[in-house]
Short mmCIF file of C-alpha atoms in Angstrom, two decimals:
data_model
loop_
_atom_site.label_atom_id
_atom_site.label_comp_id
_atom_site.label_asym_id
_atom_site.label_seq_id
_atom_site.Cartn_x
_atom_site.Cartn_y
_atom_site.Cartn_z
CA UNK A 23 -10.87 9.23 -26.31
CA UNK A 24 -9.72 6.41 -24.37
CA UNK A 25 -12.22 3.73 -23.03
CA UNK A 26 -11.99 3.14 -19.13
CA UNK A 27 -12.90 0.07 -17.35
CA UNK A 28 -13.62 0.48 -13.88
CA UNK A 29 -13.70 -3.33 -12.54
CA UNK A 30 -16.47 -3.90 -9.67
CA UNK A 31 -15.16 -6.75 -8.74
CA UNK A 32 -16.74 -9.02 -5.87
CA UNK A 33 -16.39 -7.62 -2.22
CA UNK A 34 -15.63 -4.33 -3.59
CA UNK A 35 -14.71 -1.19 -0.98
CA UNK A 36 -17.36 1.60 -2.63
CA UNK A 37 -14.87 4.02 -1.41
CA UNK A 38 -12.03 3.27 -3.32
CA UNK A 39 -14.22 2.67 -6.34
CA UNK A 40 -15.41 5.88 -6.45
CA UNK A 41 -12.26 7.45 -6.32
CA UNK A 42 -10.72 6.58 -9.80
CA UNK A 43 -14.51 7.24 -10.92
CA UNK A 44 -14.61 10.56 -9.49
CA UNK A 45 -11.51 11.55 -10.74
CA UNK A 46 -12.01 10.89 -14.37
CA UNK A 47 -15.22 12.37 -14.29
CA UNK A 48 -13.96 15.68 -13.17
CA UNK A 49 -11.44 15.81 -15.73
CA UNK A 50 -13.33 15.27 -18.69
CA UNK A 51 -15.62 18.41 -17.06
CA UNK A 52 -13.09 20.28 -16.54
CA UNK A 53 -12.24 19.70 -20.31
CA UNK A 54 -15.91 20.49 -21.59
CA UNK A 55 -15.42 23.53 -19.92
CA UNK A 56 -12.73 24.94 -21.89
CA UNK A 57 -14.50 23.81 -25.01
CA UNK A 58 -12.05 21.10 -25.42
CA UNK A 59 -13.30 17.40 -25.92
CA UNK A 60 -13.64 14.96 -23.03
CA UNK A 61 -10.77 12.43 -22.90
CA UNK A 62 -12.14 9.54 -20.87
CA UNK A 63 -15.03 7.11 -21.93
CA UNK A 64 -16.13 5.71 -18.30
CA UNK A 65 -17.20 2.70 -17.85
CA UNK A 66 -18.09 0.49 -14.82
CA UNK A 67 -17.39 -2.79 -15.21
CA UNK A 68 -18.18 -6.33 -13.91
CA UNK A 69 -19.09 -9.78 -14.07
CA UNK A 70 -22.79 -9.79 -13.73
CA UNK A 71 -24.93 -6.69 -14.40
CA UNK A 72 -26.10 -6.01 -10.76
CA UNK A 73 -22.99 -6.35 -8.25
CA UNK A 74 -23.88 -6.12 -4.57
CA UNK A 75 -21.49 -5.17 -1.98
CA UNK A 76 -20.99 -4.98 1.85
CA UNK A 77 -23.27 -8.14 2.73
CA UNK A 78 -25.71 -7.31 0.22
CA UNK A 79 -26.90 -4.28 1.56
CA UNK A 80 -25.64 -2.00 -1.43
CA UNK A 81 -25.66 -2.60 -5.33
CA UNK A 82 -23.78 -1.05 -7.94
CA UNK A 83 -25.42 -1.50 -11.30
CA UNK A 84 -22.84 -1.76 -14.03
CA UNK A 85 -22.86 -0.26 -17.69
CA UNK A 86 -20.83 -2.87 -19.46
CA UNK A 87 -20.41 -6.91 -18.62
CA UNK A 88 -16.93 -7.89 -19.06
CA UNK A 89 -17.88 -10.45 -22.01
CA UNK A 90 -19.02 -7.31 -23.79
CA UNK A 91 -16.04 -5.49 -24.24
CA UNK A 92 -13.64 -6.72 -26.86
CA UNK A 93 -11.41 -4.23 -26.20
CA UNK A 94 -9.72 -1.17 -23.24
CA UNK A 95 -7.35 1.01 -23.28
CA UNK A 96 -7.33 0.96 -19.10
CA UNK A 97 -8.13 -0.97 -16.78
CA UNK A 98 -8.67 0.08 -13.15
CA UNK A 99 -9.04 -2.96 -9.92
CA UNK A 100 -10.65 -0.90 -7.20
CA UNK A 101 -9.63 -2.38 -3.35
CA UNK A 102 -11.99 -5.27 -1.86
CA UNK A 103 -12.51 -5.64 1.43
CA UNK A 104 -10.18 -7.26 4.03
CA UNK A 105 -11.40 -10.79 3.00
CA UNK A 106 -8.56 -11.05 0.46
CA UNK A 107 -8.83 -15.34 0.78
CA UNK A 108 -12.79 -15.02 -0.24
CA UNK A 109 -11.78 -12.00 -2.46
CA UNK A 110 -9.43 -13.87 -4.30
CA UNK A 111 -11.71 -16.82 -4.72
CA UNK A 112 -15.10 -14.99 -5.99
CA UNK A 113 -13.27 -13.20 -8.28
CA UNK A 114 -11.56 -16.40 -10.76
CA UNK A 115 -13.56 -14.87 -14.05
CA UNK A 116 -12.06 -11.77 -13.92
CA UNK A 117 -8.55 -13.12 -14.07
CA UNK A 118 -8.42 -14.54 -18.08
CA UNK A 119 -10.28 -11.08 -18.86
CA UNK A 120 -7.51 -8.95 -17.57
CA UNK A 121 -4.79 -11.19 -18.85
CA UNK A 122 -6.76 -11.07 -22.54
CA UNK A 123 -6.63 -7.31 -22.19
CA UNK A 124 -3.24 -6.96 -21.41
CA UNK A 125 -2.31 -8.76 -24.43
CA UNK A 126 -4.33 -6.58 -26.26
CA UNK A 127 -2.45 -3.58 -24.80
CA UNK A 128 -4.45 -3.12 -22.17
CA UNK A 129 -2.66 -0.32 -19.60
CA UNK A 130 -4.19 -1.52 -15.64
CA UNK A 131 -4.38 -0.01 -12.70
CA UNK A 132 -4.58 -1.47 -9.25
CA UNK A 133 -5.57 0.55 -5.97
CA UNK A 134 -4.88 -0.21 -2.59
CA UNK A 135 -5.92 -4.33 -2.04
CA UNK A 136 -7.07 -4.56 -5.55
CA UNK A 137 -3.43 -5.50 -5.99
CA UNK A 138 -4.10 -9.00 -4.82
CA UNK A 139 -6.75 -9.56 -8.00
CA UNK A 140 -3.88 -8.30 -10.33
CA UNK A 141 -1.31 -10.02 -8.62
CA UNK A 142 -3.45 -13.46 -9.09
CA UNK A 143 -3.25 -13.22 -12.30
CA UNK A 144 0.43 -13.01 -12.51
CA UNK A 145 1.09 -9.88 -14.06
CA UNK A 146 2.97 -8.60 -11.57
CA UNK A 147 5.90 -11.37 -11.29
CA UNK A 148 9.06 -9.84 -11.28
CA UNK A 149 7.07 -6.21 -11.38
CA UNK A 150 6.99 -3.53 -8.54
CA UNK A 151 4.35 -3.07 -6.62
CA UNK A 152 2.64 -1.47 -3.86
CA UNK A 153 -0.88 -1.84 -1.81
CA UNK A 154 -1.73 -1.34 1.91
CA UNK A 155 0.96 -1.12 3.91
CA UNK A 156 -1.00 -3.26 6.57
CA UNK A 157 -1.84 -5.95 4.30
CA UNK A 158 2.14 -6.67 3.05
CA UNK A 159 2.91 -9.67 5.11
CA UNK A 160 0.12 -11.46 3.35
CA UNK A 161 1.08 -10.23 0.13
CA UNK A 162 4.42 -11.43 0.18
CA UNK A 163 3.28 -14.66 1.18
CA UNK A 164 1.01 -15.19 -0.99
CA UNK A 165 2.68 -13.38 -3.79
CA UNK A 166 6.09 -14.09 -3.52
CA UNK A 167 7.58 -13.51 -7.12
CA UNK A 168 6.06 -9.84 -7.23
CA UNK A 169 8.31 -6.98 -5.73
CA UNK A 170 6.94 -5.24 -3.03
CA UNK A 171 7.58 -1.96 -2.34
CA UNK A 172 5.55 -1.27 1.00
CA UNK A 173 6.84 2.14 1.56
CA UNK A 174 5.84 3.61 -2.11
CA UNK A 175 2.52 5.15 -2.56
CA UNK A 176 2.57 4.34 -6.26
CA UNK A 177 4.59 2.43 -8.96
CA UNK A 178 4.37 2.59 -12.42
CA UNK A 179 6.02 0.04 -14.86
CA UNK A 180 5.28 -1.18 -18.16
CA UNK A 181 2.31 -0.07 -18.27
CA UNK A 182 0.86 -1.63 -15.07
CA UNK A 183 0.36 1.07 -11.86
CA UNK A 184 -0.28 0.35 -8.49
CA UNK A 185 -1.40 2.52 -5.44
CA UNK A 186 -1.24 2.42 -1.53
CA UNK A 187 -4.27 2.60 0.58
CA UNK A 188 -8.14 2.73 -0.41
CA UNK A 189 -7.63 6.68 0.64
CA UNK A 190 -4.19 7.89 -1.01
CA UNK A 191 -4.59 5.97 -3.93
CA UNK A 192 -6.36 9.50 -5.06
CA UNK A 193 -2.66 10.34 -5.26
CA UNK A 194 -1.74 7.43 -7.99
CA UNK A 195 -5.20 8.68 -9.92
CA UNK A 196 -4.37 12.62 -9.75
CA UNK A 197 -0.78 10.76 -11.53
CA UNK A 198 -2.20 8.84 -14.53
CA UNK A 199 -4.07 12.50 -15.05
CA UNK A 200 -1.29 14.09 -15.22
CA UNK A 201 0.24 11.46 -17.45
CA UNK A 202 -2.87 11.05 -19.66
CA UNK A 203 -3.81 14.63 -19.76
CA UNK A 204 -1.34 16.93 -18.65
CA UNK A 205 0.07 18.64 -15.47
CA UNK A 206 -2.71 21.65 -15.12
CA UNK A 207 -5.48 19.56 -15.12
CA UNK A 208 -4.09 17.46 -12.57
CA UNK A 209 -3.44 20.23 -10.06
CA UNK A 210 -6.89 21.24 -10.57
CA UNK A 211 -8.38 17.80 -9.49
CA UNK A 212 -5.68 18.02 -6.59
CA UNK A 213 -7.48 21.15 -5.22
CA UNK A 214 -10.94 20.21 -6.30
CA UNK A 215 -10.37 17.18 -3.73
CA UNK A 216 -8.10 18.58 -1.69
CA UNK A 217 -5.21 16.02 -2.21
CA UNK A 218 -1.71 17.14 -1.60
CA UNK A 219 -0.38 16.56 -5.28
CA UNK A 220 3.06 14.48 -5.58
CA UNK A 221 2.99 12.95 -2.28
CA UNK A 222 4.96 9.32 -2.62
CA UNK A 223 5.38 7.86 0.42
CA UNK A 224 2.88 6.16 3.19
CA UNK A 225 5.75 5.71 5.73
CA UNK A 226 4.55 7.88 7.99
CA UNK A 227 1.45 6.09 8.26
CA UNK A 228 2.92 3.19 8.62
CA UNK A 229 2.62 0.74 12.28
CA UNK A 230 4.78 -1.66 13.00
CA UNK A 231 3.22 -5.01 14.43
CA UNK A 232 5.34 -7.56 15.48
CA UNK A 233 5.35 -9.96 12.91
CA UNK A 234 4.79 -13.16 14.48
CA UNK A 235 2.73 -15.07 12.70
CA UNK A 236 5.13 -17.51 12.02
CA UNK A 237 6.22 -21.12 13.45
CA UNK A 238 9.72 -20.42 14.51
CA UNK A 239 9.45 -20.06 18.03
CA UNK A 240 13.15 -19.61 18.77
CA UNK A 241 12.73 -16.13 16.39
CA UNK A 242 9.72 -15.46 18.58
CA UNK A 243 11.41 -15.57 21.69
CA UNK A 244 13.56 -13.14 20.37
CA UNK A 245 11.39 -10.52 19.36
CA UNK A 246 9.83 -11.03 22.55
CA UNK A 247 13.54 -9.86 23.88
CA UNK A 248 13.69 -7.62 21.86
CA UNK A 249 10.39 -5.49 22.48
CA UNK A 250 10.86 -6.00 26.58
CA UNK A 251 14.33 -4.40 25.98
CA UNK A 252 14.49 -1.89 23.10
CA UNK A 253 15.74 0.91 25.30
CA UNK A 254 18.61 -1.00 26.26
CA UNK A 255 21.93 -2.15 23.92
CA UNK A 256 21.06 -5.10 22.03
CA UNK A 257 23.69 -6.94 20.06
CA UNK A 258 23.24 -9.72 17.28
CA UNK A 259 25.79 -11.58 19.55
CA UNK A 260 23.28 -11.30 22.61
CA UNK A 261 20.41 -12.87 21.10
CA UNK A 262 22.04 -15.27 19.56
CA UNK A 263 23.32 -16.29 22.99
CA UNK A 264 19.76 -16.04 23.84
CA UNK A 265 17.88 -18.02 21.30
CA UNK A 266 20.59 -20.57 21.37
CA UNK A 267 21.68 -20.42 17.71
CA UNK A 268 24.68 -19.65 15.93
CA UNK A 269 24.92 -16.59 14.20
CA UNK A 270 24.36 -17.11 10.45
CA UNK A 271 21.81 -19.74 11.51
CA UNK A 272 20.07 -16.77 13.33
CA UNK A 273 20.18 -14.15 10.86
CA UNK A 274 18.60 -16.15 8.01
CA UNK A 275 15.62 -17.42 10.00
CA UNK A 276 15.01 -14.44 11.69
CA UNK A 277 14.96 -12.08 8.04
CA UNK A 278 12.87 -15.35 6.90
CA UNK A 279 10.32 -14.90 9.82
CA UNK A 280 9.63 -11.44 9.90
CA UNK A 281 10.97 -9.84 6.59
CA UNK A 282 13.64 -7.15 8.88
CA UNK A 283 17.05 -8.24 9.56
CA UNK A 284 17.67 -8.21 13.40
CA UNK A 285 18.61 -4.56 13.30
CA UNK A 286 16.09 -3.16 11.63
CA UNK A 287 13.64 -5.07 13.41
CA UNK A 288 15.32 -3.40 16.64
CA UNK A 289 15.24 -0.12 14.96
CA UNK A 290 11.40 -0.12 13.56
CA UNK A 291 10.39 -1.36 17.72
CA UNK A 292 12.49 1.59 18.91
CA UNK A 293 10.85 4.19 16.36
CA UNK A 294 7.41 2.63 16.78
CA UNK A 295 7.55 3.23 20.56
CA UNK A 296 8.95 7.16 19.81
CA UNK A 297 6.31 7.76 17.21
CA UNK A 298 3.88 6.75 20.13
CA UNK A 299 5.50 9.36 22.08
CA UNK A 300 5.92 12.09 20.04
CA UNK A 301 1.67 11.56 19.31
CA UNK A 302 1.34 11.93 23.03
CA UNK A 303 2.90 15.15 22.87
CA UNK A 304 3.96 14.74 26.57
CA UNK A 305 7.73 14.53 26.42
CA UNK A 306 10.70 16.20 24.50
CA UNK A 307 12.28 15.13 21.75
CA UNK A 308 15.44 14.70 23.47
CA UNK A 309 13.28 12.44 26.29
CA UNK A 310 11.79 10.15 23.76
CA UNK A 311 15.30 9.56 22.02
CA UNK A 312 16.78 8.36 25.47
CA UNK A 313 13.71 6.70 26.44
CA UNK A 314 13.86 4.70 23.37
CA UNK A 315 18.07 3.86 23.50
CA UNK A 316 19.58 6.23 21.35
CA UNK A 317 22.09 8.73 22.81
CA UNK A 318 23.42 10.42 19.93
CA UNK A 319 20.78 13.17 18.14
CA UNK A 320 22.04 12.61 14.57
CA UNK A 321 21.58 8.90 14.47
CA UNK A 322 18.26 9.57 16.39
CA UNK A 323 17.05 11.49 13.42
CA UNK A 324 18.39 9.42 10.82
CA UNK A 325 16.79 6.37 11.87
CA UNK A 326 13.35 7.81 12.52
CA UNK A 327 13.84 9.33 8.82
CA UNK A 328 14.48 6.06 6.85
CA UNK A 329 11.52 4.31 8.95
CA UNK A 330 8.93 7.34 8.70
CA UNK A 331 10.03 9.70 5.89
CA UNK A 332 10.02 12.14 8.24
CA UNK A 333 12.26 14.02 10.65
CA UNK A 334 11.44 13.82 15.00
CA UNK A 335 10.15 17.03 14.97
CA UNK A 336 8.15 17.07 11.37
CA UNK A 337 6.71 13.67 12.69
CA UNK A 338 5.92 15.63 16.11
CA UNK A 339 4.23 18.52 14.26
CA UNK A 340 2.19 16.65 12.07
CA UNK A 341 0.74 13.59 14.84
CA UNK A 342 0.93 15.03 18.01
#
């Protein structure tokens, strides 16, 4: 049997806690009921024995403090909310712990912004990761050695996992299942929650903002350009011209700004504005491509693939 901790850290989100929670639990049913013996010894997890949650107003009651427990075989860091500077902060105790555990051989698990308490501790430098797409700016700023990977929905490595949103991180627990228990059982939980098994991508979830929360106000100005023209030919050349920089000079700060090179920032703007589009449901495909400055079908489609993960028209069926 292998002994679960399921951190409750502070500023949990109850409903990616309960996912990983939920999960296990139904496997080691599922095992009882084919007279086999359950696999998973749960255990919630925290600092202090009563951990409250959303301003107080809820409290989760944990089974085990973290100075009792010597030793785990897994650990799992459930998402806290979108306070991740206050998160980060209320949550210093549990950082030795985890490190102590993963020198014990400790496996952990991260979901969704729990990566930001396992990335504080340092575990993931040099590591891939993945946690909410929206929250990836911060993370590389504040993270900077780990390797994000913000189109994955789940990485595994060494012994370390991470998952995607608060939501599809179901998908990265339905995986350790099948990896700690076998393929069956994890199909089962798939269909018991209704989870489409082996999905591993959020791109098509994912909405481009227009990075500017930076100071480089030359950059700015050209993404400004950029988004007031998208349907028209844009060149490197052209907003160099613009900004008033030379070219190599250009390129770096602008990839430094906003994490895209020039083109794909021009490329994720046009798609962004199609995907908009095709959820309307108003126009053709053929429409939205010219609206948004492609003429040529096959480059059209290739694009909108690499950004989304999906095809025009798969994008279309599923949003619109």
């Amino acid at each position: 049997m292998k002994h679960i901790s399921i951190l409750v850290p502070h500023y949990v989100n109850l409903a990616g806690f309960e996912n990983p929670r939920q999960g296990l639990q139904e496997t080691n049913e599922l095992l009882i009921s084919k007279g086999r013996a359950p696999i998973f010894d749960i255990n919630i997890v925290g600092e202090n024995k009563e951990m409250k949650s959303y301003d107080g107003q809820i409290s989760i009651w944990v089974d085990r403090l973290i100075s009792e427990i010597d030793k785990t075989d897994l650990i799992i860091i459930p998402p806290v909310h979108n306070v991740i500077a206050e998160a980060l902060k209320a949550n210093h105790r549990l950082y030795p712990w985890i490190c102590e555990q993963r020198q014990k051989g400790a496996h952990i698990v991260s979901l969704c912004l729990g990566t930001f308490l396992l990335a504080k501790t340092g575990l993931l430098d040099n590591k891939k990761c993945v946690t909410h797409w929206r929250a990836g700016d911060s993370f590389r700023r504040l993270f900077p050695k780990a390797i994000l990977l913000s189109d994955k929905i789940l990485t595994d490595e060494d012994g370390i996992y991470t998952g995607g949103g608060a939501f599809s991180s179901a998908n990265l627990i339905l995986y350790l299942i099948e990896k700690l228990v076998d393929r069956e059982t994890a199909i089962y939980c798939s269909k018991i929650f209704q989870i489409d098994v082996g999905r591993n991508s959020q791109s098509p979830f994912i909405i481009f903002s227009a990075q500017k929360n930076h100071n480089d106000e030359q950059v700015i100005k050209a993404q400004n350009f950029i988004e007031q023209n998208y349907f028209s030919k844009i060149s490197v050349d052209d907003l160099c011209d613009y900004s008033g920089i030379g070219r190599r000079t250009f390129e770096r700060r602008f990839k430094k700004a906003t994490a895209n090179t020039v083109i794909e920032y021009v490329q994720r703007t046009r798609i962004e504005v199609a995907k908009k589009e095709f959820e309307l449901g108003v126009k053709t495909l053929s429409e939205i491509m010219y609206d948004v400055g492609y003429n040529d079908p096959k480059a059209f489609r290739n694009v909108f693939k690499r950004v989304t993960g999906l095809y025009p028209v798969d994008y279309k069926e599923r949003f619109n």
